[in-house]
PDB file of C-alpha atoms in Angstrom:
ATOM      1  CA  UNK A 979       0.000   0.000   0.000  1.00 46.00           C
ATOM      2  CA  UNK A 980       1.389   3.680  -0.588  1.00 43.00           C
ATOM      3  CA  UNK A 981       1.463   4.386   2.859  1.00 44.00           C
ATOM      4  CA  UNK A 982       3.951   1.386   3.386  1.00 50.00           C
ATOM      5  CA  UNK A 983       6.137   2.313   0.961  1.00 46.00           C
ATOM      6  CA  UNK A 984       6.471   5.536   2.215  1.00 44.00           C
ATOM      7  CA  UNK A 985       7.007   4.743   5.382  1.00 49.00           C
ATOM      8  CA  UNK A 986       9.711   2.379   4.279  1.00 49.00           C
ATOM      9  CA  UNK A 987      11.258   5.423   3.114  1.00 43.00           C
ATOM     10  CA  UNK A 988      11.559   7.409   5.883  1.00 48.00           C
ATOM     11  CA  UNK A 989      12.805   4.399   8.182  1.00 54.00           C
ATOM     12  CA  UNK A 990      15.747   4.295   5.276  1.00 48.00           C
ATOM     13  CA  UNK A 991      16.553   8.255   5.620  1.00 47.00           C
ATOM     14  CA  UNK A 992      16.555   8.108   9.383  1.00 49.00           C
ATOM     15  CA  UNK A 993      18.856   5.127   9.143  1.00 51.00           C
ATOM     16  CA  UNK A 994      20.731   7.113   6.657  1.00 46.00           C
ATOM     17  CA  UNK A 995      20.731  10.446   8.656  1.00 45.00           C
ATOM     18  CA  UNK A 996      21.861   8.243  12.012  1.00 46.00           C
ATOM     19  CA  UNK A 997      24.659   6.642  10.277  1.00 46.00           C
ATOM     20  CA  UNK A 998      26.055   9.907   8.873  1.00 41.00           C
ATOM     21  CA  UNK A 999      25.813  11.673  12.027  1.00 42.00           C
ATOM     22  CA  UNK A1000      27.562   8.913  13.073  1.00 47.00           C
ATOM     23  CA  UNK A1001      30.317   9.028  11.028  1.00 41.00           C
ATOM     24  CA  UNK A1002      30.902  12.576  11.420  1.00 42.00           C
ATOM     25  CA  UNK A1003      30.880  12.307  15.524  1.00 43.00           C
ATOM     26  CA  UNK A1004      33.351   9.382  15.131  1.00 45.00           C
ATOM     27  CA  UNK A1005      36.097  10.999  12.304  1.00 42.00           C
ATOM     28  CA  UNK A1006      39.719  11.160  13.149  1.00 44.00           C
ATOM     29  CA  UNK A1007      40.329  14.840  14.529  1.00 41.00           C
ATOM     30  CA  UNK A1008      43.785  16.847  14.213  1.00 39.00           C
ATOM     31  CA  UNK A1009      45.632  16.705  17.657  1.00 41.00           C
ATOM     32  CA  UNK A1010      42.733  15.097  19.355  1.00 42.00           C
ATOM     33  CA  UNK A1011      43.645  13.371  22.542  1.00 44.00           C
ATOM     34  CA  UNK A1012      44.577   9.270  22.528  1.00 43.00           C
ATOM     35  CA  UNK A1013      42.656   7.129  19.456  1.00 44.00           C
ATOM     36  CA  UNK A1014      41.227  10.549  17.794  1.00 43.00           C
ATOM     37  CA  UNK A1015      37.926  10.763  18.326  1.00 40.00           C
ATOM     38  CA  UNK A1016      36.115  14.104  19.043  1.00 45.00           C
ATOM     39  CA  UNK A1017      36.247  14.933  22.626  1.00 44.00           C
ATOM     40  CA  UNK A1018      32.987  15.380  22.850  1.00 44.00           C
ATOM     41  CA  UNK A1019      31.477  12.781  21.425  1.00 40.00           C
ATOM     42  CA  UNK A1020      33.746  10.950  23.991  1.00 42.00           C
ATOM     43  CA  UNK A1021      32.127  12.601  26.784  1.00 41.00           C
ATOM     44  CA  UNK A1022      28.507  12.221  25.192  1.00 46.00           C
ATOM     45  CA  UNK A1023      28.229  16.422  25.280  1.00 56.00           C
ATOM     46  CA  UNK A1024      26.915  18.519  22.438  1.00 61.00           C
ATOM     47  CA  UNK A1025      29.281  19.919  20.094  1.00 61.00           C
ATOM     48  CA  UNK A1026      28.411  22.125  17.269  1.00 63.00           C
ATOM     49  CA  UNK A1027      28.537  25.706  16.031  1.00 70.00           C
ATOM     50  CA  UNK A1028      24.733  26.734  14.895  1.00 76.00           C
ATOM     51  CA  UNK A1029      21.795  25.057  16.467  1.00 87.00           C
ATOM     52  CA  UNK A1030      20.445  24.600  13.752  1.00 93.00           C
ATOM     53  CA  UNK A1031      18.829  20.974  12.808  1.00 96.00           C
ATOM     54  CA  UNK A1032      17.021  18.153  10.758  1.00 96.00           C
ATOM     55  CA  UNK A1033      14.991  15.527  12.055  1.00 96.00           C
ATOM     56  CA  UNK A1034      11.859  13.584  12.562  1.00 96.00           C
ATOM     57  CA  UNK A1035       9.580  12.352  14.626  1.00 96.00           C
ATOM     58  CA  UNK A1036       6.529   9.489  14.793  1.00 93.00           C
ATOM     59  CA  UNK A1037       3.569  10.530  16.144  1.00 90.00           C
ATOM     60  CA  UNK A1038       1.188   8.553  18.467  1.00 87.00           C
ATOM     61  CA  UNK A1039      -2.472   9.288  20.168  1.00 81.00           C
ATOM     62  CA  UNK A1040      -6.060   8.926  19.742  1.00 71.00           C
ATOM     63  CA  UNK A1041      -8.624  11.659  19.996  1.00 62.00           C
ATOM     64  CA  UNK A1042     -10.786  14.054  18.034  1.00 57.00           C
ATOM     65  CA  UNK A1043     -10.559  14.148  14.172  1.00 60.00           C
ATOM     66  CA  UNK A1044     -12.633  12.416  11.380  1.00 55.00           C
ATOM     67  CA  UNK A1045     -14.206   9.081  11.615  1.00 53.00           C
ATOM     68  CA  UNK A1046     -15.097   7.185  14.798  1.00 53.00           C
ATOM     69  CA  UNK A1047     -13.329   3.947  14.262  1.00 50.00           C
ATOM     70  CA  UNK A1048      -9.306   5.153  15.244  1.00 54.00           C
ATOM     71  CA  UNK A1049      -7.963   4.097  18.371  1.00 55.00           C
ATOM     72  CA  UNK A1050      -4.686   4.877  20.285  1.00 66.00           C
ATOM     73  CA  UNK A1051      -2.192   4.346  17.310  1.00 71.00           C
ATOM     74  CA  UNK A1052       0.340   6.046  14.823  1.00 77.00           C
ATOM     75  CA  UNK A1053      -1.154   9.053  14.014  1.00 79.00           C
ATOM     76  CA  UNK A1054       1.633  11.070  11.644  1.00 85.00           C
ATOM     77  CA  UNK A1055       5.476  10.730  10.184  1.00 90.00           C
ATOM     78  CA  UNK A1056       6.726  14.099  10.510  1.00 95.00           C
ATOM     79  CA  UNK A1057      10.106  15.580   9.094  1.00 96.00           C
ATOM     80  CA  UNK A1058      10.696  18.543  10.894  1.00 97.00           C
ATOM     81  CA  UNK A1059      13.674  21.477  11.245  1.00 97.00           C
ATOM     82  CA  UNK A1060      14.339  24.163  13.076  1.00 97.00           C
ATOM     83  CA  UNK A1061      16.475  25.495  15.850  1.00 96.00           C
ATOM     84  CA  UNK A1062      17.742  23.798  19.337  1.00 93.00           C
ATOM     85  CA  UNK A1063      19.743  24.826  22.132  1.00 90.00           C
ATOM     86  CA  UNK A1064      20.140  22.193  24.358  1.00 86.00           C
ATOM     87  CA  UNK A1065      19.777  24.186  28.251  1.00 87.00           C
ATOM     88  CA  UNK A1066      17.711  26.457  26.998  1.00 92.00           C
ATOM     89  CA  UNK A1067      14.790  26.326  24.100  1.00 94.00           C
ATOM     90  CA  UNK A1068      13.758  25.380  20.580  1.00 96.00           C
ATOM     91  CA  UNK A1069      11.582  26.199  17.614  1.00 97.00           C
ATOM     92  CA  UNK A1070      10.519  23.448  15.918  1.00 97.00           C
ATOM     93  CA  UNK A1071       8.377  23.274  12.558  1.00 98.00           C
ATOM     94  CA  UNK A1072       7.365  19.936  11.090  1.00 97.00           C
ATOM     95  CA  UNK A1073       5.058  18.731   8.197  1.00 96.00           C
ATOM     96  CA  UNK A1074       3.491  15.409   9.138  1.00 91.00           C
ATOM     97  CA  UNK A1075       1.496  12.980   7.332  1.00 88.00           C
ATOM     98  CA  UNK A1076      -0.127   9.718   7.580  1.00 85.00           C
ATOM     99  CA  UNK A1077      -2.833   7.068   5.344  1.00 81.00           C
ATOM    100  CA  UNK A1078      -5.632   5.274   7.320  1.00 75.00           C
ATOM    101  CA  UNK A1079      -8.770   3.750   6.020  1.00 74.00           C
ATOM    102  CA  UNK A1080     -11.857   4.818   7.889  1.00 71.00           C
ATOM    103  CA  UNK A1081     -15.920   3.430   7.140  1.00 69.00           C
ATOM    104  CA  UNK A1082     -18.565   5.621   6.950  1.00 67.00           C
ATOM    105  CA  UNK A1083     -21.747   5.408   9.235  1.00 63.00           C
ATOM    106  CA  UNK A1084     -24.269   4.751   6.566  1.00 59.00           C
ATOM    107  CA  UNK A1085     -26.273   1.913   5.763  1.00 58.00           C
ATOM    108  CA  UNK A1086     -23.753   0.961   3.098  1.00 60.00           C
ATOM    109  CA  UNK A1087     -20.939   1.215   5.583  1.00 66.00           C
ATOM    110  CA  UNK A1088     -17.892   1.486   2.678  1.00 74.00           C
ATOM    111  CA  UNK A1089     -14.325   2.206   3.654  1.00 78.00           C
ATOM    112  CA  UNK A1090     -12.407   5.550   2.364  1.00 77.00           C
ATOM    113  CA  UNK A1091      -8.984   6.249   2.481  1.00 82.00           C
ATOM    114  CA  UNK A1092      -8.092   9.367   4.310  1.00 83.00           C
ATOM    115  CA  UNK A1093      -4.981  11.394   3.874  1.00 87.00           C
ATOM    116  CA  UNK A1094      -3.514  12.902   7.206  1.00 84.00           C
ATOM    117  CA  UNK A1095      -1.194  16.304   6.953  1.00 90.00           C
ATOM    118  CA  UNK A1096      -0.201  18.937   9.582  1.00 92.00           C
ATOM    119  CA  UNK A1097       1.851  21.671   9.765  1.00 96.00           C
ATOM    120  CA  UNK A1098       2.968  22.005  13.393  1.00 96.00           C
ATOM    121  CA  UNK A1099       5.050  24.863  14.660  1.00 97.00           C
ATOM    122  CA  UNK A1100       6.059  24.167  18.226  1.00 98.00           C
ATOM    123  CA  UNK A1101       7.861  26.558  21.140  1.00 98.00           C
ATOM    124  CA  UNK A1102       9.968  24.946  23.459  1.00 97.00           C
ATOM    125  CA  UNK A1103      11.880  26.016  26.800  1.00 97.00           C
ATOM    126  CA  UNK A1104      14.503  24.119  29.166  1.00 95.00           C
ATOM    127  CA  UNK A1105      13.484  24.157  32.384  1.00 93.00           C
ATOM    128  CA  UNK A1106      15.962  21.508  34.445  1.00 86.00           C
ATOM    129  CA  UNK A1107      18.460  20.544  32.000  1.00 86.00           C
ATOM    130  CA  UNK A1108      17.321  18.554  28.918  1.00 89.00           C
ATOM    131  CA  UNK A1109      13.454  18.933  30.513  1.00 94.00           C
ATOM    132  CA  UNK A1110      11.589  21.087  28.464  1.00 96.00           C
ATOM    133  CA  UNK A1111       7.977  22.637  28.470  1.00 97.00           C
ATOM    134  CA  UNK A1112       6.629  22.841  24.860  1.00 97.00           C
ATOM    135  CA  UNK A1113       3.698  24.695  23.413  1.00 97.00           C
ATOM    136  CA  UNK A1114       2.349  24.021  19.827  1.00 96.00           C
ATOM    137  CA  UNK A1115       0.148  24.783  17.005  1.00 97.00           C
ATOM    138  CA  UNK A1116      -1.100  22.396  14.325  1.00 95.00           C
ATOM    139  CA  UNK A1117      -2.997  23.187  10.952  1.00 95.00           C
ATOM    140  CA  UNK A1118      -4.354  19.594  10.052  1.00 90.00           C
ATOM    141  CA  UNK A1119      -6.353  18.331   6.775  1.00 90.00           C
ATOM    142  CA  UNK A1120      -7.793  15.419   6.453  1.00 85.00           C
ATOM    143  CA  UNK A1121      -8.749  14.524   2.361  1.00 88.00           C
ATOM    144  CA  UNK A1122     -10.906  12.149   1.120  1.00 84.00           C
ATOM    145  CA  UNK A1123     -14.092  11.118  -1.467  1.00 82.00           C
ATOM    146  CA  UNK A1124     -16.530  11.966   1.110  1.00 80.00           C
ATOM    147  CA  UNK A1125     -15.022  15.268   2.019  1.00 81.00           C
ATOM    148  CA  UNK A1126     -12.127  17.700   2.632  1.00 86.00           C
ATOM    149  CA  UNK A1127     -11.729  19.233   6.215  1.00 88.00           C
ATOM    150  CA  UNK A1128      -9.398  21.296   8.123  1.00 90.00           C
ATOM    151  CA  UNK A1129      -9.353  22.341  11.748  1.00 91.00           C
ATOM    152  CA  UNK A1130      -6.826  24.200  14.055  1.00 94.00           C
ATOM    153  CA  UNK A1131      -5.227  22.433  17.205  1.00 93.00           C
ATOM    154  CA  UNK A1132      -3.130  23.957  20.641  1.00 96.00           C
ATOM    155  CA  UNK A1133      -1.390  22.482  22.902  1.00 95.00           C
ATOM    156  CA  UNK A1134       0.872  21.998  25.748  1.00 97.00           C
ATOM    157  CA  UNK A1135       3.658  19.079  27.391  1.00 96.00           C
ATOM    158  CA  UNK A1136       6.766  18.136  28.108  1.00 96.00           C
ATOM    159  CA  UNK A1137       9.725  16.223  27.423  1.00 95.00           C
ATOM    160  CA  UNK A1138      13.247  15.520  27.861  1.00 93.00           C
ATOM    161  CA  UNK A1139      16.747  15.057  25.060  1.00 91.00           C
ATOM    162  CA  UNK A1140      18.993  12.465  25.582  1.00 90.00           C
ATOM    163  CA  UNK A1141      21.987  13.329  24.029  1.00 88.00           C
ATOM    164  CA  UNK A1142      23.641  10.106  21.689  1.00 88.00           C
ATOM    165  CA  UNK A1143      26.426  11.489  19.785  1.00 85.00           C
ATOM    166  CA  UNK A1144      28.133  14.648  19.559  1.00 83.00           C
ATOM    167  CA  UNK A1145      25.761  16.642  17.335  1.00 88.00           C
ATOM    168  CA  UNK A1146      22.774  14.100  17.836  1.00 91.00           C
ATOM    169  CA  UNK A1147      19.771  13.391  20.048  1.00 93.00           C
ATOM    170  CA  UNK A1148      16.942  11.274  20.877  1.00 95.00           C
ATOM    171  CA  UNK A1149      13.952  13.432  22.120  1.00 96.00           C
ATOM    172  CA  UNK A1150       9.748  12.145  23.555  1.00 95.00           C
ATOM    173  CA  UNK A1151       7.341  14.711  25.020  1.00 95.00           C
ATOM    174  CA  UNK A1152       4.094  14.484  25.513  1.00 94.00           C
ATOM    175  CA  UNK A1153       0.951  17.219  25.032  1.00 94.00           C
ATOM    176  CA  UNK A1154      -2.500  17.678  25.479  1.00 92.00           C
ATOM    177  CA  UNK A1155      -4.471  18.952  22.361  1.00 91.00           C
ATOM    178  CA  UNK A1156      -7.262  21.132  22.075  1.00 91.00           C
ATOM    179  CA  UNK A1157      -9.157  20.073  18.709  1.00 88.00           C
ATOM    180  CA  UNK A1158     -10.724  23.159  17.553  1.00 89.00           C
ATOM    181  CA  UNK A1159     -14.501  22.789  15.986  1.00 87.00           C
ATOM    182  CA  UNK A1160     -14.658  20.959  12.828  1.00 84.00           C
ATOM    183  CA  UNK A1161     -17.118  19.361  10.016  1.00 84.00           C
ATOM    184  CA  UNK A1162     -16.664  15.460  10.175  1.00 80.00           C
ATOM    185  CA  UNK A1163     -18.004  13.926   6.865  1.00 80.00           C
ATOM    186  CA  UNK A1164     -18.075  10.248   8.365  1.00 73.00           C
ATOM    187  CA  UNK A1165     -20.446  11.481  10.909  1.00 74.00           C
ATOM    188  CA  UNK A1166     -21.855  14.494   9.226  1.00 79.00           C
ATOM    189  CA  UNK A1167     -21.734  16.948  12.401  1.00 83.00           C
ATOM    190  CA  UNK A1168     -19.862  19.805  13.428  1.00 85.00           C
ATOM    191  CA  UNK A1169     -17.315  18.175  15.980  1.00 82.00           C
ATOM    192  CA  UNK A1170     -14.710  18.968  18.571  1.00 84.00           C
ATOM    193  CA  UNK A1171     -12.556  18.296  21.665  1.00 83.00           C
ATOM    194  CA  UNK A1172      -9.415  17.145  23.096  1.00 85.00           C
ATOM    195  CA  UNK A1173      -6.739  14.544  22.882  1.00 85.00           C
ATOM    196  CA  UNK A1174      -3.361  12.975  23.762  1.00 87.00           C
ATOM    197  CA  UNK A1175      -0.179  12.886  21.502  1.00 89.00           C
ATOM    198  CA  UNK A1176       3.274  11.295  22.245  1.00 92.00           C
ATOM    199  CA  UNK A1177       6.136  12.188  19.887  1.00 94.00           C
ATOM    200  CA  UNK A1178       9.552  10.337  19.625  1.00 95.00           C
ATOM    201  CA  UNK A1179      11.970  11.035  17.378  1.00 96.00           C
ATOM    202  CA  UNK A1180      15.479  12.517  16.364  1.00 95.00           C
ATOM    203  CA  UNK A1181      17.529  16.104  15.964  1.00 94.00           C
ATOM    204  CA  UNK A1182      21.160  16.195  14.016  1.00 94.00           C
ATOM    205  CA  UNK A1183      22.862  19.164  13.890  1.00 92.00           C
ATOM    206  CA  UNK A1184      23.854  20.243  10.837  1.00 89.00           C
ATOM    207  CA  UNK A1185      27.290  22.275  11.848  1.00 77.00           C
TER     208      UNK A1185
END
C-alpha cells in the first residue's frame, strides 16, 4: 500500500541520517587526545557551532478528528527542522502525514482512504536541564471522497533530550491537544474536543 512504501522510506533516511551523524561524531580529529575521536562525542556532550537541525519524529495518540473507528495508534510521520539549544529552548516546525482507512456510518458502511497532513510549529523552553515545556500549534487536513476538512489544534507538554552522539539526540514529550470545531463527513456533524499525543523522534545538527 502507498502508505507502506512511504514509510519504508523514511525508516531508510533516518537510518541514513543516524549513520552519517555517526560518522561525522566518530572521524579522526587533528591533535585530538589518545585514538582521535572528538572529545565530545567521547564525553557524550553537544558539540556544534549553529543550532540549527534536521529531524523527525513518529507521532502517536487517539482523539478528536474524522471518523469514529481510530484508536490509540500512529497518528503522523513528521520531518521537521528548526532550531535547538540544548539548556535552553527550541523552535521546531514539522510537516506530518499519515494514510488510514476509515468506514462511513451509513447503511452501506464502505471504507475511504483518508490522507492525514499537519503543519505544526512548536515553542519549546529548558526548564531543568534537557526537561523542556513545549507549546504548539497544528494546521491539520484530512482529504478524502466523502469530504475535505481542516481544523486548528493547541497544545501543551513536556519532554526531555537524551543526548547520543556529539551533534545528535533522541527526544519524547508528551501534550494535550485542544481540537478546535470541525465538520466530520463520516459522521456528518460539526465536531470537537481534546486529545493525547506522544512524539519520539530525532535532531542532528547540521554544523
Amino acid at each position: 500500500m502507498k502508505h507502506q512504501n512511504i514509510f519504508k522510506v523514511l525508516v531508510l533516511a533516518l537510518a541514513f541520517c543516524l549513520t552519517s551523524t555517526f560518522a561525522q561524531t566518530t572521524a579522526p580529529v587533528a591533535g585530538a587526545p589518545t585514538a582521535g575521536v572528538d572529545p565530545a562525542a567521547q564525553s557524550g556532550a553537544m558539540s556544534f557551532t549553529m543550532p540549527i537541525f534536521v529531524g523527525g519524529a513518529l507521532g502517536f495518540g487517539s482523539g478528536t478528528g474524522v471518523g469514529t473507528s481510530r484508536g490509540l495508534g500512529l497518528r503522523q510521520i513528521e520531518p521537521m527542522i528548526g532550531l535547538w539549544y540544548p539548556g535552553f529552548g527550541f523552535l521546531r516546525v514539522g510537516y506530518g502525514f499519515y494514510y488510514f482507512d476509515e468506514e462511513s456510518d451509513g447503511d452501506d458502511e464502505s471504507s475511504y482512504e483518508v490522507e492525514h497532513s499537519n503543519f505544526d510549529v512548536e515553542l519549546g523552553v529548558h526548564l531543568l536541564g534537557l526537561f523542556y515545556v513545549v507549546g504548539n500549534y497544528s494546521r491539520v487536513r484530512e482529504l478524502c471522497d466523502l469530504g475535505d476538512v481542516a481544523w486548528n489544534e493547541w497544545g501543551v507538554g513536556f519532554g526531555s533530550l537524551i543526548n547520543i552522539f556529539a551533534k545528535t539526540m533522541l527526544f519524547a514529550d508528551v501534550s494535550y491537544r485542544w481540537v478546535l470545531d470541525h465538520y466530520d463527513p463520516f459522521t456528518d456533524k460539526d465536531v470537537s474536543g481534546s486529545r493525547l499525543q506522544f512524539n519520539i523522534g530525532f535532531v542532528a545538527m547540521l554544523f
